[in-house]
Short mmCIF file of N, CA, C and O in Angstrom, two decimals:
data_model
loop_
_atom_site.label_atom_id
_atom_site.label_comp_id
_atom_site.label_asym_id
_atom_site.label_seq_id
_atom_site.Cartn_x
_atom_site.Cartn_y
_atom_site.Cartn_z
N MET A 629 -8.20 20.71 -3.64
CA MET A 629 -7.59 19.38 -3.35
C MET A 629 -7.60 18.52 -4.67
O MET A 629 -8.52 18.60 -5.51
N THR A 630 -6.84 17.78 -4.75
CA THR A 630 -6.48 16.77 -5.95
C THR A 630 -7.29 15.38 -5.81
O THR A 630 -7.90 15.49 -4.70
N ALA A 631 -7.16 14.51 -6.45
CA ALA A 631 -7.75 13.14 -6.61
C ALA A 631 -7.29 12.46 -5.18
O ALA A 631 -8.36 11.71 -4.65
N ILE A 632 -6.47 12.83 -4.60
CA ILE A 632 -6.03 11.98 -3.25
C ILE A 632 -6.85 12.22 -2.22
O ILE A 632 -7.06 11.16 -1.50
N GLU A 633 -7.54 13.35 -2.28
CA GLU A 633 -8.51 13.59 -1.05
C GLU A 633 -9.79 12.97 -1.17
O GLU A 633 -10.80 12.83 -0.45
N HIS A 634 -10.06 12.41 -2.56
CA HIS A 634 -11.25 11.45 -2.89
C HIS A 634 -11.45 9.93 -2.86
O HIS A 634 -12.00 9.64 -3.09
N GLU A 635 -9.96 9.50 -2.53
CA GLU A 635 -9.88 8.09 -2.38
C GLU A 635 -10.47 7.87 -0.90
O GLU A 635 -10.27 8.55 -0.22
N GLY A 636 -10.51 6.67 -0.86
CA GLY A 636 -11.00 6.01 0.37
C GLY A 636 -10.07 6.12 1.72
O GLY A 636 -8.64 6.30 1.26
N PRO A 637 -10.28 6.23 2.89
CA PRO A 637 -9.39 6.43 3.85
C PRO A 637 -8.31 5.21 4.04
O PRO A 637 -7.21 5.70 4.45
N VAL A 638 -8.67 4.24 3.76
CA VAL A 638 -7.49 2.90 3.87
C VAL A 638 -6.46 3.22 2.73
O VAL A 638 -5.34 3.15 2.95
N ARG A 639 -7.19 3.46 1.55
CA ARG A 639 -6.06 3.41 0.35
C ARG A 639 -5.24 4.63 0.53
O ARG A 639 -4.17 4.84 0.16
N ARG A 640 -5.84 6.01 0.89
CA ARG A 640 -5.16 7.01 1.31
C ARG A 640 -4.26 6.82 2.23
O ARG A 640 -2.92 7.41 2.07
N GLY A 641 -4.43 6.30 3.40
CA GLY A 641 -3.61 6.07 4.33
C GLY A 641 -2.37 4.98 4.05
O GLY A 641 -1.12 5.49 4.31
N ILE A 642 -2.72 3.98 3.37
CA ILE A 642 -1.48 3.25 2.62
C ILE A 642 -0.69 3.98 1.89
O ILE A 642 0.56 3.73 1.95
N GLY A 643 -1.27 4.59 1.02
CA GLY A 643 -0.53 5.51 0.14
C GLY A 643 0.39 6.43 0.85
O GLY A 643 1.59 6.62 0.48
N VAL A 644 -0.09 7.17 1.79
CA VAL A 644 0.78 8.10 2.32
C VAL A 644 1.88 7.44 3.24
O VAL A 644 2.97 7.98 3.22
N TRP A 645 1.60 6.32 4.21
CA TRP A 645 2.45 5.81 4.78
C TRP A 645 3.66 5.15 3.87
O TRP A 645 4.83 5.03 4.11
N PHE A 646 3.24 4.44 2.74
CA PHE A 646 4.13 4.02 1.80
C PHE A 646 5.03 5.11 1.14
O PHE A 646 6.23 4.99 0.84
N ALA A 647 4.43 6.31 0.75
CA ALA A 647 5.39 7.32 0.30
C ALA A 647 6.18 7.91 1.13
O ALA A 647 7.32 8.48 0.70
N VAL A 648 5.78 8.14 2.38
CA VAL A 648 6.54 8.98 3.36
C VAL A 648 7.68 8.24 3.89
O VAL A 648 8.77 8.42 4.41
N PHE A 649 7.20 6.86 4.29
CA PHE A 649 8.13 6.25 5.54
C PHE A 649 8.46 4.91 4.92
O PHE A 649 9.72 4.82 4.88
N VAL A 650 7.45 4.21 4.79
CA VAL A 650 7.78 2.61 4.32
C VAL A 650 8.60 2.54 2.99
O VAL A 650 9.63 1.82 2.83
N GLY A 651 8.27 2.97 1.91
CA GLY A 651 8.88 2.98 0.58
C GLY A 651 10.68 3.34 0.55
O GLY A 651 11.22 2.68 0.51
N PRO A 652 10.71 4.87 0.98
CA PRO A 652 12.02 5.15 0.87
C PRO A 652 13.08 4.51 1.85
O PRO A 652 14.13 4.03 1.49
N ILE A 653 12.62 4.34 3.15
CA ILE A 653 13.40 3.60 4.08
C ILE A 653 13.49 2.27 3.97
O ILE A 653 14.75 1.77 3.93
N GLY A 654 12.46 1.42 3.39
CA GLY A 654 12.42 0.39 3.43
C GLY A 654 13.37 -0.14 1.79
O GLY A 654 14.42 -1.03 1.94
N ALA A 655 13.53 0.99 0.92
CA ALA A 655 14.21 0.74 -0.10
C ALA A 655 15.62 0.90 0.33
O ALA A 655 16.49 0.01 -0.31
N TRP A 656 16.20 1.62 0.91
CA TRP A 656 17.52 1.80 1.29
C TRP A 656 17.88 0.66 2.15
O TRP A 656 18.99 0.16 2.05
N ALA A 657 16.93 0.23 3.16
CA ALA A 657 17.31 -1.06 4.07
C ALA A 657 17.51 -2.10 2.98
O ALA A 657 18.63 -2.89 3.48
N VAL A 658 16.76 -2.41 1.99
CA VAL A 658 16.82 -3.46 1.42
C VAL A 658 18.31 -3.50 0.41
O VAL A 658 19.11 -4.41 0.21
N HIS A 659 18.33 -2.10 -0.10
CA HIS A 659 19.77 -1.85 -0.67
C HIS A 659 20.97 -2.20 0.18
O HIS A 659 21.74 -2.82 -0.38
N LEU A 660 20.88 -2.09 1.42
CA LEU A 660 22.24 -2.09 2.31
C LEU A 660 22.26 -3.41 2.69
O LEU A 660 23.31 -4.06 2.48
N VAL A 661 21.13 -4.05 3.00
CA VAL A 661 21.46 -5.51 3.31
C VAL A 661 21.78 -6.58 2.03
O VAL A 661 22.60 -7.22 2.19
N ALA A 662 21.12 -6.21 0.85
CA ALA A 662 21.32 -7.12 -0.25
C ALA A 662 22.92 -6.85 -0.64
O ALA A 662 23.77 -7.75 -1.12
N SER A 663 23.30 -5.50 -0.61
CA SER A 663 24.66 -5.24 -1.09
C SER A 663 25.79 -5.79 -0.12
O SER A 663 26.57 -6.63 -0.69
N ALA A 664 25.33 -5.73 1.30
CA ALA A 664 26.32 -6.20 2.08
C ALA A 664 26.51 -7.76 1.95
O ALA A 664 27.51 -8.33 2.21
N SER A 665 25.33 -8.28 1.76
CA SER A 665 25.33 -9.86 1.54
C SER A 665 25.84 -10.35 0.23
O SER A 665 26.43 -11.71 0.18
N LEU A 666 26.00 -9.49 -0.77
CA LEU A 666 26.38 -9.72 -1.81
C LEU A 666 28.06 -9.58 -2.16
O LEU A 666 28.55 -10.09 -3.10
N VAL A 667 28.63 -8.78 -1.11
CA VAL A 667 29.99 -8.46 -1.26
C VAL A 667 31.06 -9.66 -1.35
O VAL A 667 31.68 -9.92 -2.39
N LYS A 668 30.93 -10.45 -0.50
CA LYS A 668 31.95 -11.75 -0.64
C LYS A 668 31.72 -12.65 -2.05
O LYS A 668 32.59 -12.94 -2.62
N ALA A 669 30.38 -12.64 -2.33
CA ALA A 669 30.11 -13.51 -3.44
C ALA A 669 30.57 -12.72 -4.88
O ALA A 669 31.10 -13.40 -6.00
N SER A 670 30.49 -11.24 -4.75
CA SER A 670 31.23 -10.41 -5.77
C SER A 670 32.58 -10.82 -6.15
O SER A 670 32.91 -10.48 -7.14
N CYS A 671 33.29 -11.26 -5.08
CA CYS A 671 34.84 -11.52 -5.54
C CYS A 671 35.06 -12.50 -6.27
O CYS A 671 36.03 -12.59 -7.06
N ALA A 672 34.06 -13.64 -6.22
CA ALA A 672 34.34 -14.94 -7.13
C ALA A 672 33.58 -14.96 -8.39
O ALA A 672 33.70 -15.74 -9.16
N HIS A 673 32.21 -14.07 -8.13
CA HIS A 673 31.25 -14.40 -9.26
C HIS A 673 31.00 -12.96 -9.88
O HIS A 673 30.37 -11.96 -9.40
N THR A 674 30.90 -13.20 -11.27
CA THR A 674 30.53 -11.69 -11.85
C THR A 674 29.00 -11.61 -11.65
O THR A 674 28.41 -10.32 -11.59
N TRP A 675 28.21 -12.64 -11.33
CA TRP A 675 26.75 -12.31 -11.28
C TRP A 675 26.49 -11.48 -10.07
O TRP A 675 25.44 -10.73 -10.23
N ALA A 676 27.16 -11.83 -9.19
CA ALA A 676 26.84 -11.01 -7.79
C ALA A 676 27.18 -9.48 -7.83
O ALA A 676 26.27 -8.73 -7.28
N GLU A 677 28.01 -8.84 -8.79
CA GLU A 677 28.21 -7.58 -8.90
C GLU A 677 27.14 -7.06 -9.60
O GLU A 677 26.58 -6.10 -9.36
N THR A 678 26.73 -7.92 -10.70
CA THR A 678 25.58 -7.50 -11.54
C THR A 678 24.30 -7.36 -10.68
O THR A 678 23.61 -6.33 -10.83
N ALA A 679 24.24 -8.21 -9.72
CA ALA A 679 23.03 -8.29 -8.85
C ALA A 679 23.01 -7.01 -8.04
O ALA A 679 21.81 -6.50 -7.63
N MET A 680 24.23 -6.71 -7.57
CA MET A 680 24.18 -5.50 -6.72
C MET A 680 23.91 -4.37 -7.53
O MET A 680 23.18 -3.42 -7.02
N HIS A 681 24.21 -3.76 -8.66
CA HIS A 681 23.78 -3.08 -9.41
C HIS A 681 22.20 -3.02 -10.03
O HIS A 681 21.55 -2.01 -9.99
N VAL A 682 21.79 -4.16 -10.12
CA VAL A 682 20.27 -4.31 -10.40
C VAL A 682 19.58 -4.02 -9.00
O VAL A 682 18.41 -3.28 -9.05
N VAL A 683 19.98 -4.24 -7.83
CA VAL A 683 19.43 -3.96 -6.52
C VAL A 683 19.43 -2.62 -6.55
O VAL A 683 18.56 -2.05 -5.99
N THR A 684 20.56 -1.96 -6.79
CA THR A 684 20.61 -0.22 -6.84
C THR A 684 19.51 0.11 -7.58
O THR A 684 18.66 1.03 -7.26
N ALA A 685 19.11 -0.34 -8.98
CA ALA A 685 18.51 0.38 -9.77
C ALA A 685 17.01 0.02 -9.34
O ALA A 685 16.25 1.28 -9.26
N VAL A 686 16.86 -1.05 -8.74
CA VAL A 686 15.31 -1.05 -8.25
C VAL A 686 14.90 -0.31 -7.14
O VAL A 686 13.97 0.18 -6.93
N THR A 687 15.89 -0.31 -6.12
CA THR A 687 15.73 0.27 -4.89
C THR A 687 15.56 1.87 -5.31
O THR A 687 14.69 2.46 -4.49
N LEU A 688 16.27 2.47 -6.04
CA LEU A 688 16.45 3.60 -6.61
C LEU A 688 15.08 4.16 -7.34
O LEU A 688 14.53 5.18 -6.88
N ALA A 689 14.45 3.25 -7.96
CA ALA A 689 13.45 3.36 -8.70
C ALA A 689 12.28 3.55 -7.41
O ALA A 689 11.42 4.19 -7.47
N VAL A 690 12.15 2.60 -6.31
CA VAL A 690 11.09 2.53 -5.54
C VAL A 690 11.14 3.72 -4.95
O VAL A 690 10.26 4.42 -4.55
N ALA A 691 12.63 4.34 -4.23
CA ALA A 691 12.57 5.57 -3.43
C ALA A 691 12.10 6.76 -4.39
O ALA A 691 11.44 7.92 -4.01
N LEU A 692 12.36 6.72 -5.69
CA LEU A 692 11.92 7.99 -6.63
C LEU A 692 10.39 7.75 -6.79
O LEU A 692 10.07 9.13 -6.81
N VAL A 693 9.81 6.85 -6.95
CA VAL A 693 8.41 6.67 -7.11
C VAL A 693 7.84 7.16 -5.62
O VAL A 693 6.65 8.14 -5.76
N CYS A 694 8.34 7.11 -4.58
CA CYS A 694 8.10 7.52 -3.28
C CYS A 694 8.08 9.06 -3.23
O CYS A 694 7.04 9.69 -2.83
N MET A 695 9.15 9.55 -3.93
CA MET A 695 9.12 11.02 -3.99
C MET A 695 8.17 11.71 -4.77
O MET A 695 7.63 12.59 -4.49
N ALA A 696 7.86 11.05 -5.77
CA ALA A 696 6.90 11.37 -6.91
C ALA A 696 5.47 11.27 -6.18
O ALA A 696 4.71 12.34 -6.10
N LEU A 697 5.12 10.34 -5.31
CA LEU A 697 3.97 10.40 -4.81
C LEU A 697 3.78 11.38 -3.68
O LEU A 697 2.95 12.07 -3.19
N SER A 698 4.95 11.73 -2.70
CA SER A 698 5.19 12.95 -1.72
C SER A 698 4.83 14.03 -2.58
O SER A 698 4.50 14.92 -2.07
N TRP A 699 5.39 14.36 -3.67
CA TRP A 699 5.19 15.55 -4.59
C TRP A 699 3.75 15.61 -4.67
O TRP A 699 2.99 16.93 -4.87
N ARG A 700 3.10 14.29 -5.06
CA ARG A 700 1.56 14.59 -5.10
C ARG A 700 0.78 14.88 -3.84
O ARG A 700 0.00 15.83 -3.90
N LEU A 701 1.13 14.69 -2.94
CA LEU A 701 0.77 15.07 -1.52
C LEU A 701 0.99 16.49 -1.36
O LEU A 701 0.11 17.09 -0.85
N LEU A 702 2.39 16.91 -1.67
CA LEU A 702 2.42 18.43 -1.33
C LEU A 702 1.67 19.32 -2.35
O LEU A 702 1.11 20.16 -2.08
N ARG A 703 1.39 18.66 -3.56
CA ARG A 703 0.35 19.44 -4.65
C ARG A 703 -0.95 19.45 -3.91
O ARG A 703 -1.76 20.35 -4.03
N ALA A 704 -1.27 18.40 -3.37
CA ALA A 704 -2.66 18.07 -2.90
C ALA A 704 -2.99 19.15 -1.64
O ALA A 704 -4.08 19.61 -1.21
N GLY A 705 -2.02 19.37 -0.96
CA GLY A 705 -2.24 20.37 0.28
C GLY A 705 -2.29 21.89 -0.18
O GLY A 705 -2.55 22.59 0.42
N GLY A 706 -1.88 22.09 -1.51
CA GLY A 706 -1.84 23.30 -1.95
C GLY A 706 -1.15 24.40 -1.20
O GLY A 706 0.08 24.20 -0.79
N ASP A 707 -1.62 25.52 -0.85
CA ASP A 707 -0.85 26.59 -0.54
C ASP A 707 -1.14 26.75 0.96
O ASP A 707 -0.86 27.58 1.87
N ALA A 708 -1.49 25.68 1.61
CA ALA A 708 -2.16 25.60 3.06
C ALA A 708 -0.66 25.70 3.79
O ALA A 708 0.42 25.62 3.60
N ASP A 709 -0.95 26.31 5.06
CA ASP A 709 0.11 26.39 6.21
C ASP A 709 0.22 25.00 6.83
O ASP A 709 -0.54 24.44 7.32
N GLU A 710 1.52 24.46 6.76
CA GLU A 710 2.01 23.21 7.22
C GLU A 710 1.62 22.97 8.64
O GLU A 710 1.34 21.72 9.26
N SER A 711 1.58 24.20 9.46
CA SER A 711 1.37 24.02 10.78
C SER A 711 0.02 24.05 11.20
O SER A 711 -0.36 24.31 12.20
N ALA A 712 -0.82 24.15 10.07
CA ALA A 712 -2.43 24.35 10.50
C ALA A 712 -2.99 23.13 10.84
O ALA A 712 -2.42 22.14 10.46
N HIS A 713 -3.82 23.23 11.69
CA HIS A 713 -4.60 22.04 12.21
C HIS A 713 -5.80 21.54 11.42
O HIS A 713 -6.99 21.31 11.96
N ASP A 714 -5.50 21.38 9.99
CA ASP A 714 -6.38 21.09 9.10
C ASP A 714 -5.98 20.13 7.99
O ASP A 714 -4.83 19.91 8.07
N ALA A 715 -6.81 19.36 7.41
CA ALA A 715 -6.39 18.34 6.61
C ALA A 715 -5.26 19.04 5.33
O ALA A 715 -4.24 18.14 5.20
N PRO A 716 -5.57 19.97 4.70
CA PRO A 716 -4.62 20.62 3.58
C PRO A 716 -3.37 20.86 4.35
O PRO A 716 -2.32 20.47 3.76
N GLY A 717 -3.31 21.27 5.59
CA GLY A 717 -2.08 21.49 6.16
C GLY A 717 -1.19 20.18 6.55
O GLY A 717 -0.10 20.19 6.21
N ARG A 718 -2.02 19.21 6.84
CA ARG A 718 -1.44 18.01 7.29
C ARG A 718 -0.86 17.15 6.01
O ARG A 718 0.20 16.80 6.08
N VAL A 719 -1.54 17.36 5.02
CA VAL A 719 -1.24 16.62 3.80
C VAL A 719 -0.01 17.45 3.15
O VAL A 719 0.82 16.73 2.88
N ARG A 720 -0.10 18.75 3.16
CA ARG A 720 1.23 19.46 2.74
C ARG A 720 2.53 19.01 3.61
O ARG A 720 3.43 18.65 3.01
N PHE A 721 2.31 18.95 4.90
CA PHE A 721 3.37 18.62 5.79
C PHE A 721 4.12 17.28 5.69
O PHE A 721 5.17 17.05 5.25
N LEU A 722 3.00 16.42 5.25
CA LEU A 722 3.36 15.14 4.96
C LEU A 722 4.13 14.97 3.46
O LEU A 722 5.27 13.99 3.29
N GLY A 723 3.69 15.73 2.52
CA GLY A 723 4.48 15.72 1.26
C GLY A 723 5.83 16.45 1.34
O GLY A 723 6.75 15.75 0.73
N LEU A 724 6.02 17.39 2.13
CA LEU A 724 7.29 17.85 2.36
C LEU A 724 8.23 16.87 3.21
O LEU A 724 9.19 16.81 2.93
N LEU A 725 7.71 16.35 4.27
CA LEU A 725 8.49 15.23 5.03
C LEU A 725 8.93 14.00 4.07
O LEU A 725 10.00 13.48 4.17
N GLY A 726 7.71 13.56 3.15
CA GLY A 726 8.19 12.51 2.35
C GLY A 726 9.23 12.88 1.06
O GLY A 726 10.15 12.08 1.23
N LEU A 727 9.16 14.02 0.77
CA LEU A 727 10.38 14.67 0.00
C LEU A 727 11.52 14.47 0.68
O LEU A 727 12.56 14.10 0.00
N GLY A 728 11.67 14.93 1.73
CA GLY A 728 12.92 15.18 2.64
C GLY A 728 13.33 13.82 2.79
O GLY A 728 14.78 13.58 2.70
N ILE A 729 12.60 12.78 3.42
CA ILE A 729 13.05 11.38 3.92
C ILE A 729 13.38 10.66 2.31
O ILE A 729 14.39 10.05 2.33
N GLY A 730 12.80 10.89 1.24
CA GLY A 730 13.13 10.22 -0.01
C GLY A 730 14.24 10.89 -0.61
O GLY A 730 15.00 9.96 -1.04
N ALA A 731 14.63 12.13 -0.49
CA ALA A 731 15.77 12.43 -1.00
C ALA A 731 17.15 12.11 -0.17
O ALA A 731 18.05 11.62 -0.62
N PHE A 732 16.90 11.98 1.08
CA PHE A 732 18.05 11.37 1.91
C PHE A 732 18.14 9.83 1.67
O PHE A 732 19.26 9.54 1.38
N ASN A 733 17.20 9.21 1.53
CA ASN A 733 17.35 7.69 1.19
C ASN A 733 17.93 7.48 -0.25
O ASN A 733 18.45 6.78 -0.42
N VAL A 734 17.46 8.37 -1.17
CA VAL A 734 18.06 8.29 -2.44
C VAL A 734 19.44 8.73 -2.49
O VAL A 734 20.30 7.90 -3.07
N ALA A 735 19.82 9.69 -1.48
CA ALA A 735 21.41 10.16 -1.49
C ALA A 735 22.15 8.85 -0.78
O ALA A 735 23.41 8.28 -1.45
N LEU A 736 21.61 8.20 0.18
CA LEU A 736 22.31 6.87 0.72
C LEU A 736 22.43 5.87 -0.14
O LEU A 736 23.56 5.25 -0.46
N ILE A 737 21.33 5.78 -1.22
CA ILE A 737 21.52 4.52 -2.13
C ILE A 737 22.65 4.72 -3.20
O ILE A 737 23.40 3.90 -3.62
N VAL A 738 22.66 6.29 -3.66
CA VAL A 738 23.48 6.19 -4.63
C VAL A 738 24.88 6.44 -4.12
O VAL A 738 25.90 6.06 -4.79
N LEU A 739 25.38 6.67 -2.87
CA LEU A 739 26.35 6.86 -2.24
C LEU A 739 26.87 5.58 -2.00
O LEU A 739 28.17 5.12 -2.29
N GLU A 740 25.90 4.65 -1.72
CA GLU A 740 26.55 3.18 -1.46
C GLU A 740 26.80 2.43 -2.75
O GLU A 740 27.59 1.65 -3.11
N GLU A 741 26.09 2.80 -3.94
CA GLU A 741 26.37 2.34 -5.27
C GLU A 741 27.71 3.06 -5.77
O GLU A 741 28.62 2.48 -6.61
N VAL A 742 28.13 4.03 -5.51
CA VAL A 742 29.29 4.82 -5.78
C VAL A 742 30.53 3.95 -4.95
O VAL A 742 31.59 3.78 -5.58
N TYR A 743 30.29 3.66 -3.73
CA TYR A 743 31.25 2.72 -3.00
C TYR A 743 31.40 1.27 -3.63
O TYR A 743 32.46 0.92 -3.95
N ILE A 744 30.15 0.81 -4.11
CA ILE A 744 30.36 -0.54 -4.97
C ILE A 744 31.32 -0.37 -6.06
O ILE A 744 32.31 -1.25 -6.25
N VAL A 745 31.09 0.71 -6.94
CA VAL A 745 31.78 1.05 -8.21
C VAL A 745 33.13 1.14 -7.78
O VAL A 745 34.20 0.82 -8.41
N ALA A 746 33.37 1.98 -6.77
CA ALA A 746 34.88 2.70 -6.60
C ALA A 746 35.68 1.73 -6.13
O ALA A 746 36.76 1.66 -6.00
N PHE A 747 35.10 0.93 -5.11
CA PHE A 747 36.12 -0.03 -4.30
C PHE A 747 35.95 -1.39 -4.39
O PHE A 747 36.32 -2.46 -3.78
N HIS A 748 35.11 -1.76 -5.65
CA HIS A 748 35.08 -3.36 -5.90
C HIS A 748 36.28 -3.87 -6.17
O HIS A 748 37.12 -3.34 -6.77
N GLY A 749 36.65 -4.92 -5.64
CA GLY A 749 37.98 -5.88 -5.80
C GLY A 749 39.06 -5.36 -4.66
O GLY A 749 39.69 -6.15 -4.33
N HIS A 750 38.70 -4.10 -3.98
CA HIS A 750 39.50 -3.79 -2.93
C HIS A 750 39.35 -4.55 -1.48
O HIS A 750 39.87 -4.93 -0.58
N SER A 751 37.92 -5.03 -1.60
CA SER A 751 37.53 -5.94 -0.37
C SER A 751 37.75 -7.36 -0.41
O SER A 751 37.64 -7.97 0.43
N CYS A 752 38.19 -7.70 -1.56
CA CYS A 752 38.46 -9.06 -2.03
C CYS A 752 40.10 -9.29 -1.64
O CYS A 752 40.88 -8.50 -1.95
N GLY A 753 40.17 -10.21 -0.85
CA GLY A 753 41.62 -10.61 -0.67
C GLY A 753 42.07 -11.76 -0.24
O GLY A 753 41.80 -12.97 0.07
#
């Protein structure tokens, strides 16, 4: 096991929950809400479009950091069987789950940014 197994239970729990669920899903939700609320303002103000791109960069960074933390969990699980009823198996499973959830949310954030770039100005009318 790596250093993650030597951390306290509260710190380990918060790290796992953040890496697997809260971080990537929260980053996507923040990106979606912030982008949607800035659409109308971006028609009249250039700062709003810039803000949309900044929100994309920040939320993408959060989701990628969460994927890195999930990779750390996967490595901490070693070669354990994900279906095993022991700590290494659970840690490995959570690492794989976090990578999947993170990748999905990174894809959503990137696709929303593509939409912002491709269709900016078409929603103004």
